[in-house]
Coordinates of C-alpha atoms and ligand atoms in Angstrom, one line a residue:
M1 CA 29.1 0.8 -34.0
T2 CA 26.1 2.6 -35.4
P3 CA 23.6 3.9 -32.8
D4 CA 21.2 1.0 -33.7
E5 CA 24.0 -1.5 -33.1
V6 CA 24.9 0.2 -29.8
L7 CA 21.3 0.0 -28.6
D8 CA 21.0 -3.7 -29.8
R9 CA 24.1 -4.5 -27.8
L10 CA 22.8 -2.7 -24.7
H11 CA 19.5 -4.6 -24.9
E12 CA 21.5 -7.8 -25.3
L13 CA 23.6 -7.0 -22.2
Q14 CA 20.6 -6.1 -20.2
S15 CA 18.9 -9.4 -20.9
A16 CA 21.2 -11.1 -18.4
D17 CA 20.0 -8.7 -15.6
L18 CA 17.2 -9.1 -13.1
P19 CA 14.0 -7.5 -14.4
T20 CA 13.5 -4.0 -12.9
H21 CA 9.8 -3.9 -13.7
G22 CA 7.0 -6.5 -13.5
G23 CA 7.0 -7.0 -9.7
R24 CA 8.9 -10.3 -9.6
T25 CA 12.2 -8.9 -8.2
L26 CA 11.7 -8.5 -4.5
A27 CA 14.9 -6.6 -3.7
Y28 CA 17.0 -3.9 -5.4
V29 CA 14.2 -2.5 -7.5
Y30 CA 10.9 -0.8 -6.9
D31 CA 8.1 -0.8 -9.4
S32 CA 5.0 1.4 -9.0
G33 CA 3.3 -0.3 -11.9
I34 CA 2.4 3.1 -13.3
A35 CA 3.8 3.2 -16.8
E36 CA 3.2 7.0 -17.3
A37 CA 5.1 7.9 -14.1
D38 CA 8.0 5.7 -15.3
E39 CA 7.9 7.4 -18.7
V40 CA 7.9 11.0 -17.3
G41 CA 10.8 10.0 -15.0
R42 CA 12.8 8.8 -18.0
R43 CA 12.0 11.9 -20.0
A44 CA 13.2 14.1 -17.1
L45 CA 16.4 12.0 -16.7
E46 CA 17.2 12.6 -20.3
L47 CA 16.4 16.3 -20.2
F48 CA 18.7 17.0 -17.3
A49 CA 21.4 14.3 -17.8
S50 CA 24.0 16.8 -18.6
S51 CA 23.0 19.6 -16.2
N52 CA 25.4 20.1 -13.3
A53 CA 24.4 20.6 -9.7
L54 CA 27.9 21.7 -8.9
D55 CA 26.8 25.3 -9.1
P56 CA 23.2 26.0 -8.2
T57 CA 23.5 29.6 -9.4
A58 CA 24.4 28.3 -12.9
F59 CA 21.6 25.7 -12.8
P60 CA 18.8 27.3 -10.7
S61 CA 16.4 24.7 -12.0
L62 CA 18.2 22.0 -10.0
L63 CA 18.1 24.1 -6.8
Q64 CA 14.4 24.7 -7.2
M65 CA 13.7 21.0 -7.7
E66 CA 15.9 20.1 -4.7
N67 CA 14.1 22.6 -2.5
D68 CA 10.7 21.3 -3.7
L69 CA 11.5 17.7 -2.9
V70 CA 13.0 18.6 0.5
G71 CA 9.9 20.6 1.2
F72 CA 7.6 17.8 0.3
A73 CA 9.5 15.3 2.4
G74 CA 9.4 17.7 5.4
G75 CA 5.7 17.4 5.3
L76 CA 5.8 13.6 5.4
L77 CA 8.4 13.5 8.2
D78 CA 6.8 16.1 10.5
A79 CA 9.8 18.4 10.1
P80 CA 9.5 21.6 12.2
D81 CA 10.0 25.2 11.0
G82 CA 13.6 25.9 10.2
F83 CA 14.4 22.3 9.0
A84 CA 16.8 21.9 6.0
G85 CA 17.8 19.1 3.7
S86 CA 19.8 17.9 0.7
V87 CA 19.3 15.6 -2.2
T88 CA 22.0 12.9 -2.3
S89 CA 22.8 10.0 -4.6
G90 CA 21.4 7.3 -2.4
G91 CA 20.8 6.0 1.1
T92 CA 24.4 5.3 1.6
E93 CA 25.5 8.8 0.8
S94 CA 22.7 10.2 3.1
I95 CA 24.0 8.0 5.9
L96 CA 27.7 8.9 5.3
L97 CA 26.8 12.5 5.5
A98 CA 24.8 12.2 8.6
V99 CA 27.7 10.5 10.3
Q100 CA 30.3 12.9 8.9
A101 CA 28.2 15.9 10.0
A102 CA 27.7 14.4 13.5
R103 CA 31.5 13.8 13.8
D104 CA 32.4 17.2 12.6
S105 CA 29.9 19.0 14.9
R106 CA 32.0 17.7 17.8
P107 CA 35.6 18.6 17.2
D108 CA 36.1 18.4 21.0
V109 CA 35.7 14.6 20.9
E110 CA 39.0 13.0 20.0
R111 CA 37.9 9.5 19.3
P112 CA 34.2 9.7 18.4
R113 CA 31.8 6.8 18.6
M114 CA 28.3 6.0 17.3
V115 CA 25.9 3.6 18.9
L116 CA 24.1 1.3 16.5
P117 CA 21.5 -1.4 16.9
S118 CA 22.9 -4.6 15.4
T119 CA 20.3 -4.4 12.6
A120 CA 21.4 -0.9 11.5
H121 CA 22.2 -0.8 7.8
A122 CA 25.8 -1.7 6.7
A123 CA 26.1 1.8 5.4
F124 CA 26.8 2.9 9.0
Q125 CA 29.7 0.5 9.1
K126 CA 31.0 2.0 5.9
A127 CA 30.7 5.5 7.4
A128 CA 32.6 4.2 10.5
H129 CA 35.3 2.9 8.2
Y130 CA 35.5 6.1 6.0
F131 CA 35.3 8.6 8.8
R132 CA 36.9 6.7 11.7
V133 CA 33.9 6.9 14.0
E134 CA 34.0 3.9 16.2
P135 CA 30.8 1.8 15.8
V136 CA 29.4 0.5 19.1
V137 CA 27.0 -2.2 18.0
V138 CA 24.2 -3.2 20.5
D139 CA 22.2 -6.4 20.0
V140 CA 18.6 -6.0 19.1
D141 CA 15.9 -7.8 21.2
P142 CA 16.1 -11.4 19.8
R143 CA 12.4 -11.8 20.1
T144 CA 11.2 -8.6 18.4
F145 CA 14.3 -7.8 16.3
R146 CA 13.9 -4.2 17.5
A147 CA 16.6 -2.1 19.0
D148 CA 16.9 -2.5 22.8
P149 CA 16.7 1.1 24.1
A150 CA 18.0 0.3 27.6
A151 CA 21.0 -1.4 26.2
M152 CA 21.6 1.4 23.8
A153 CA 21.3 4.0 26.4
A154 CA 23.8 2.1 28.5
A155 CA 26.2 2.1 25.6
V156 CA 26.0 5.9 25.1
D157 CA 28.9 7.8 26.7
E158 CA 30.7 11.2 26.5
R159 CA 32.4 10.1 23.2
T160 CA 29.1 9.3 21.5
V161 CA 28.4 11.8 18.7
L162 CA 25.5 9.8 17.1
V163 CA 22.9 7.3 18.0
V164 CA 21.0 5.4 15.3
A165 CA 17.5 3.9 14.9
S166 CA 15.9 2.4 11.8
A167 CA 12.3 3.0 10.5
P168 CA 12.2 0.2 9.6
S169 CA 15.3 -2.0 9.5
Y170 CA 16.1 -3.4 6.1
A171 CA 16.7 -6.9 7.2
H172 CA 13.6 -7.5 9.2
G173 CA 11.2 -4.7 8.4
V174 CA 10.5 -3.6 12.0
V175 CA 10.6 0.0 13.4
D176 CA 12.9 0.6 16.3
P177 CA 11.7 2.3 19.5
V178 CA 12.8 5.7 18.2
T179 CA 11.3 7.7 21.1
E180 CA 13.4 6.0 23.7
V181 CA 16.5 5.8 21.5
A182 CA 16.3 9.5 20.7
A183 CA 15.8 10.4 24.3
A184 CA 19.0 8.5 25.3
A185 CA 20.9 10.4 22.6
A186 CA 19.5 13.8 23.7
A187 CA 20.3 13.1 27.3
A188 CA 24.0 12.7 26.3
G189 CA 24.0 15.7 23.9
A190 CA 24.4 13.4 20.9
R191 CA 22.7 13.5 17.6
C192 CA 20.1 10.9 16.7
H193 CA 19.7 9.7 13.1
V194 CA 16.6 7.8 12.0
D195 CA 17.4 5.7 9.0
A196 CA 14.1 5.7 7.1
C197 CA 15.8 5.1 3.7
I198 CA 13.4 2.3 2.9
G199 CA 10.4 3.3 5.0
G200 CA 10.4 7.1 4.9
W201 CA 8.2 7.4 1.8
V202 CA 5.7 4.6 2.7
L203 CA 5.2 4.6 6.5
P204 CA 3.6 8.1 6.5
Y205 CA 1.1 7.0 4.0
L206 CA 0.4 3.7 5.8
Q207 CA -0.1 5.8 9.0
R208 CA -2.5 8.1 7.2
S209 CA -4.7 5.1 6.3
G210 CA -4.7 4.1 10.0
A211 CA -1.8 1.7 10.4
E212 CA -0.4 1.6 13.9
V213 CA 3.3 2.5 13.7
P214 CA 5.4 3.6 16.7
A215 CA 6.5 7.3 16.4
W216 CA 9.7 7.7 14.4
T217 CA 9.7 11.1 12.6
F218 CA 10.8 14.6 13.6
A219 CA 7.7 14.6 15.8
V220 CA 9.9 12.6 18.2
D221 CA 12.1 14.8 20.5
G222 CA 15.8 14.3 20.0
V223 CA 15.6 13.1 16.4
T224 CA 18.1 15.3 14.6
S225 CA 18.3 13.9 11.1
I226 CA 16.4 11.4 8.9
S227 CA 17.4 9.8 5.6
V228 CA 14.8 8.7 3.1
D229 CA 15.4 7.3 -0.3
L230 CA 13.4 8.4 -3.3
H231 CA 14.7 5.6 -5.4
K232 CA 12.9 3.1 -3.2
Y233 CA 9.3 3.8 -2.3
A234 CA 9.0 7.1 -4.2
Y235 CA 9.5 4.8 -7.2
T236 CA 11.9 7.1 -8.9
P237 CA 14.9 6.1 -11.1
K238 CA 18.1 5.2 -9.2
G239 CA 20.4 7.8 -7.7
V240 CA 18.2 9.9 -5.4
S241 CA 17.9 10.0 -1.6
L242 CA 17.2 12.8 0.9
L243 CA 18.9 13.8 4.1
L244 CA 16.9 16.0 6.3
H245 CA 18.2 17.8 9.4
R246 CA 16.0 19.3 12.1
T247 CA 17.7 22.7 11.7
A248 CA 19.9 24.3 9.1
E249 CA 22.5 24.7 11.8
L250 CA 22.7 20.9 12.3
R251 CA 23.3 20.6 8.5
R252 CA 26.1 23.1 8.4
P253 CA 29.1 20.7 9.0
Q254 CA 27.9 18.6 6.1
F255 CA 28.8 21.4 3.6
F256 CA 32.3 21.7 2.2
A257 CA 34.0 24.7 0.7
C258 CA 37.5 25.0 -0.7
A259 CA 38.9 28.3 -1.9
D260 CA 42.4 27.1 -1.3
W261 CA 43.4 26.5 -4.9
P262 CA 43.5 28.6 -8.1
G263 CA 40.3 27.3 -9.7
Y264 CA 36.6 28.1 -8.8
T265 CA 35.8 28.0 -5.2
M266 CA 34.4 24.6 -4.7
L267 CA 31.2 24.6 -2.7
N268 CA 29.5 21.3 -2.1
S269 CA 26.4 20.4 -0.1
T270 CA 27.0 16.6 -0.6
T271 CA 29.8 14.2 -1.5
Q272 CA 29.7 14.7 -5.2
S273 CA 31.0 17.8 -6.8
T274 CA 29.9 17.6 -10.4
K275 CA 26.5 16.0 -9.9
S276 CA 24.1 15.1 -12.7
G277 CA 20.8 16.8 -12.6
G278 CA 19.2 13.8 -14.2
P279 CA 18.3 11.7 -11.1
L280 CA 17.1 14.8 -9.3
A281 CA 14.9 15.9 -12.2
A282 CA 13.6 12.4 -12.6
A283 CA 12.7 12.2 -8.9
W284 CA 11.0 15.6 -9.1
A285 CA 9.0 14.4 -12.2
V286 CA 7.9 11.1 -10.7
V287 CA 7.0 12.6 -7.3
N288 CA 4.8 15.2 -9.0
A289 CA 3.3 12.6 -11.4
I290 CA 2.4 10.2 -8.7
G291 CA 1.6 12.8 -6.1
D292 CA 0.4 12.6 -2.5
D293 CA -2.9 10.8 -3.3
G294 CA -1.1 8.4 -5.6
Y295 CA 1.5 7.4 -3.0
E296 CA -1.3 6.9 -0.4
R297 CA -3.1 4.6 -2.9
L298 CA 0.1 2.7 -3.7
A299 CA 1.0 2.3 0.0
G300 CA -2.5 0.9 0.6
E301 CA -2.1 -1.6 -2.2
V302 CA 1.3 -2.8 -0.9
A303 CA -0.1 -3.1 2.6
D304 CA -3.0 -5.2 1.3
G305 CA -0.5 -7.4 -0.6
L306 CA 1.6 -7.8 2.5
R307 CA -1.3 -8.9 4.6
E308 CA -2.3 -11.4 1.9
L309 CA 1.3 -12.6 1.8
V310 CA 1.6 -13.0 5.6
A311 CA -1.7 -14.9 5.7
G312 CA -0.7 -17.1 2.9
V313 CA 2.7 -17.9 4.4
A314 CA 1.0 -18.8 7.7
E315 CA -0.8 -21.6 5.9
Q316 CA 2.5 -23.0 4.5
A317 CA 4.8 -25.5 6.2
H318 CA 8.5 -24.9 6.9
V319 CA 8.7 -21.1 6.4
A320 CA 7.5 -18.3 8.7
P321 CA 8.1 -14.6 9.2
V322 CA 10.6 -13.8 11.9
A323 CA 8.8 -10.7 13.0
V324 CA 5.4 -9.0 12.5
P325 CA 6.3 -6.4 9.8
D326 CA 5.7 -2.7 10.6
S327 CA 6.1 -1.7 7.0
T328 CA 6.2 -3.3 3.6
L329 CA 9.1 -5.7 4.0
L330 CA 9.0 -9.3 5.2
A331 CA 11.8 -11.6 6.4
L332 CA 11.1 -15.4 6.2
A333 CA 13.1 -18.0 8.1
A334 CA 13.0 -21.8 7.3
D335 CA 12.8 -24.7 9.7
D336 CA 15.6 -27.3 9.8
T337 CA 14.1 -29.5 7.0
C338 CA 15.4 -27.1 4.4
D339 CA 17.4 -23.9 4.0
V340 CA 16.6 -20.4 2.7
F341 CA 19.4 -20.5 0.2
T342 CA 17.9 -23.4 -1.7
I343 CA 14.5 -21.8 -1.5
S344 CA 16.0 -18.7 -3.1
D345 CA 17.5 -20.7 -5.9
E346 CA 14.2 -22.5 -6.5
M347 CA 12.3 -19.2 -6.5
L348 CA 14.8 -17.8 -9.1
S349 CA 14.2 -20.8 -11.4
R350 CA 10.5 -20.0 -11.2
G351 CA 11.1 -16.4 -12.2
W352 CA 11.1 -14.7 -8.7
F353 CA 14.0 -13.1 -7.1
V354 CA 14.1 -13.2 -3.3
Q355 CA 17.2 -12.1 -1.4
P356 CA 19.0 -14.5 0.9
Q357 CA 20.3 -12.9 4.2
M358 CA 23.0 -14.7 6.2
A359 CA 22.8 -15.6 9.9
F360 CA 24.2 -12.9 12.1
R361 CA 25.0 -13.1 15.8
D362 CA 21.8 -14.8 17.2
L363 CA 19.7 -14.0 14.2
P364 CA 18.8 -16.7 11.8
P365 CA 19.4 -16.7 8.0
T366 CA 16.3 -15.3 6.2
L367 CA 14.8 -14.5 2.9
H368 CA 14.2 -10.8 2.4
L369 CA 11.1 -9.7 0.5
T370 CA 10.6 -6.1 -0.4
L371 CA 7.0 -5.6 -1.8
S372 CA 6.5 -3.1 -4.5
A373 CA 3.1 -1.9 -5.6
A374 CA 3.6 -3.9 -8.8
T375 CA 4.1 -7.1 -6.7
A376 CA 0.8 -6.7 -4.7
P377 CA -1.5 -8.1 -7.4
L378 CA 0.9 -11.0 -7.9
V379 CA 0.9 -12.3 -4.3
P380 CA -1.3 -15.3 -5.1
E381 CA 1.2 -16.4 -7.8
F382 CA 4.1 -15.7 -5.5
L383 CA 2.5 -18.0 -2.8
V384 CA 2.2 -20.8 -5.3
A385 CA 5.8 -20.4 -6.4
L386 CA 6.9 -20.3 -2.8
E387 CA 5.1 -23.4 -1.8
E388 CA 6.7 -25.3 -4.8
A389 CA 10.1 -23.9 -4.0
V390 CA 9.9 -24.9 -0.3
T391 CA 8.7 -28.4 -1.3
A392 CA 11.6 -28.7 -3.6
A393 CA 14.0 -27.4 -0.9
V394 CA 12.6 -29.9 1.6
E395 CA 13.1 -32.8 -0.9
A396 CA 16.7 -31.7 -1.5
G397 CA 17.2 -31.3 2.3
P398 CA 19.4 -28.5 3.8
V399 CA 22.7 -27.9 1.9
R400 CA 25.4 -29.9 3.6
V401 CA 28.7 -28.1 3.7
A402 CA 31.6 -30.6 3.5
P403 CA 33.1 -30.9 7.0
E404 CA 36.6 -29.8 5.9
L405 CA 35.1 -26.7 4.3
A406 CA 33.0 -25.9 7.3
Q407 CA 36.1 -26.3 9.5
A408 CA 38.1 -24.0 7.2
A409 CA 35.3 -21.4 7.2
A410 CA 35.0 -21.4 10.9
S411 CA 38.7 -21.2 11.7
L412 CA 40.5 -19.2 9.0
D413 CA 41.8 -15.8 9.9
P414 CA 41.2 -13.5 6.9
A415 CA 43.8 -11.1 8.2
T416 CA 46.6 -13.7 7.6
L417 CA 45.4 -15.2 4.3
D418 CA 47.4 -14.5 1.2
E419 CA 46.2 -14.5 -2.4
A420 CA 47.2 -18.1 -2.9
A421 CA 45.1 -19.2 0.1
F422 CA 42.1 -17.3 -1.2
A423 CA 42.5 -18.9 -4.6
G424 CA 42.5 -22.3 -2.8
L425 CA 39.4 -21.3 -0.8
L426 CA 37.5 -20.1 -3.9
Q427 CA 38.4 -23.5 -5.5
L428 CA 37.1 -25.3 -2.5
A429 CA 33.9 -23.2 -2.5
G430 CA 33.3 -24.2 -6.1
L431 CA 33.9 -20.7 -7.4
A432 CA 37.0 -21.3 -9.5
G433 CA 36.6 -22.3 -13.1
D434 CA 39.1 -24.7 -14.9
D435 CA 41.2 -21.8 -16.1
G436 CA 41.6 -20.3 -12.7
R437 CA 39.2 -17.5 -13.5
L438 CA 36.1 -17.0 -11.4
A439 CA 33.1 -19.0 -12.4
L440 CA 29.8 -18.3 -10.6
P441 CA 27.7 -21.5 -10.4
E442 CA 24.1 -21.6 -11.6
R443 CA 22.8 -22.5 -8.1
L444 CA 24.2 -20.3 -5.4
A445 CA 22.9 -22.3 -2.4
P446 CA 26.1 -24.3 -1.7
V447 CA 28.2 -21.1 -1.8
N448 CA 25.7 -19.2 0.3
A449 CA 25.5 -22.0 2.8
L450 CA 29.3 -22.0 3.1
L451 CA 29.4 -18.2 3.5
N452 CA 26.7 -18.5 6.1
L453 CA 29.0 -20.6 8.3
A454 CA 31.9 -18.2 7.9
P455 CA 32.4 -15.4 10.5
P456 CA 31.6 -11.9 9.0
A457 CA 35.3 -11.0 8.6
L458 CA 36.0 -14.1 6.5
R459 CA 32.7 -13.7 4.6
E460 CA 33.8 -10.1 3.7
A461 CA 37.3 -11.2 2.7
L462 CA 36.0 -14.0 0.5
L463 CA 33.5 -11.8 -1.2
V464 CA 36.0 -9.0 -1.8
A465 CA 38.3 -11.6 -3.4
V466 CA 35.3 -12.6 -5.6
L467 CA 34.6 -9.0 -6.6
D468 CA 38.2 -8.4 -7.3
R469 CA 38.3 -11.3 -9.7
L470 CA 35.0 -10.3 -11.3
S471 CA 35.9 -6.7 -12.0
R472 CA 38.9 -6.9 -14.4
P473 CA 39.2 -5.1 -17.7
T474 CA 37.7 -6.7 -20.8
P475 CA 40.6 -8.0 -23.0
Q476 CA 40.9 -5.8 -26.1
E477 CA 41.3 -7.0 -29.7
P478 CA 44.8 -6.2 -30.8
Q479 CA 44.6 -2.9 -32.8
G480 CA 45.8 -3.3 -36.4
P481 CA 47.6 -0.4 -38.2
T482 CA 44.3 0.5 -40.0
A483 CA 42.5 1.0 -36.8
Q484 CA 45.2 3.4 -35.6
A485 CA 45.5 5.3 -38.9
P486 CA 44.2 8.8 -38.7
P487 CA 41.1 9.5 -40.8
A488 CA 42.0 10.4 -44.3
G489 CA 41.6 14.1 -45.2
Ligands
PLP501 C1 18.6 0.8 1.1 C2 18.9 1.2 2.4 C3 20.1 1.9 2.7 C4 21.2 2.2 1.7 O1 20.7 2.8 0.6 P1 21.4 2.8 -0.8 O2 20.4 3.6 -1.6 O3 21.4 1.3 -1.2 O4 22.7 3.3 -0.7 C5 20.2 2.3 4.0 N1 19.3 2.0 5.0 C6 18.2 1.3 4.7 C7 17.3 1.0 5.9 C8 18.0 0.8 3.5 O5 16.9 0.1 3.2

């Protein structure tokens, strides 16, 4: 392909994706609405795409940019003198490293545990799985959706190496009572991680403009580490998060060195070894282009948009927020005349992406809305679309899952299911095409409603089976003898 053909093809492929800009995608992407900041970010990404943060002495520019960003974040998060931090590839990596460092700081604990509120991000479960730290999940208060500090304190024991709080939780947008949770951790000599992946770059600015937010930063005694994603509310290109520790000593177990082979001594601060300088440089560029004042203005715009959204939703029938939001996220639940999965489909057909969240323990299924600065001016349009979508969902009525499917979903044990049984289930769920290959339907509500009935382990197993079938190599054209012939001359 010529370079023009390559680019044409890339644009064609991208046309099937959700839009990353424009403010109508209310999950996955974050749009500042500032075209110059996006442009400078892309330029930086390009400039440093091939630079390698594997060795900071070979690429001192990257070390400088990392230290600059960590320094800036320390100011936002009330970090004390002597704090330290690292740039990672995303929130999940920041969380993985916080858990790994907590585990490895306690070699005396044979079977380490961490205490999580039930709303903690799934990345902690992933860390539990990767690092064999047992998760002890404590239900949040069902009325406020916030962590229950007394129940968490009761769950902490001598094997606990980490206690977690969110600021705010992804699913419901509320800040946990960090002061009490961190105190319980400190009393047991455990670390306390505050997951501010989504809120860490926006809450400080909201607080600066007078918003009342319960304390959650390093200003709280006992908080030992905080994660904050730059690729969320710092509006940078994807692939950048920060993990800050209260002291450099607390960070030490996160580092990995290996001189035990004949090549270079491998010395890594994070999971990756060869690490592109592109996302880091892009983040440095965008943070400096938007700047402190810019972020304060953007946070104010989002907060105004959220207030308008909450007020508008209050006037609508059949949907309501599950909790008063502390930040810039909103979770909406539906009454029993309709379901959130159909509303989500109806919104998508009107050009808006809102993310369905399944029922979990006592918590209802909801629609997750992350507001970007670019969404704020569109809130009146969003409210019109939402009203139409809810009306259509009420007309259609809640999705009815066929009783035999509901029965199967509730009773199957994923541990004992073989491939053939999965194939049968995918067929029943309407996910199998005629040729046995996977076919995603246009409307996802029936599938989501079914998944919503399935216990988490079955939901996981089904979706893994879906992903497995989706990610298979593209069939190649048979290569003729000319294609294989070496170039003449
Ligand atoms: C997004 C998010 C994460 C995970 O971050 P990724 O960048 O998707 O890996 C963790 N915690 C919270 C609260 C988040 O919002």
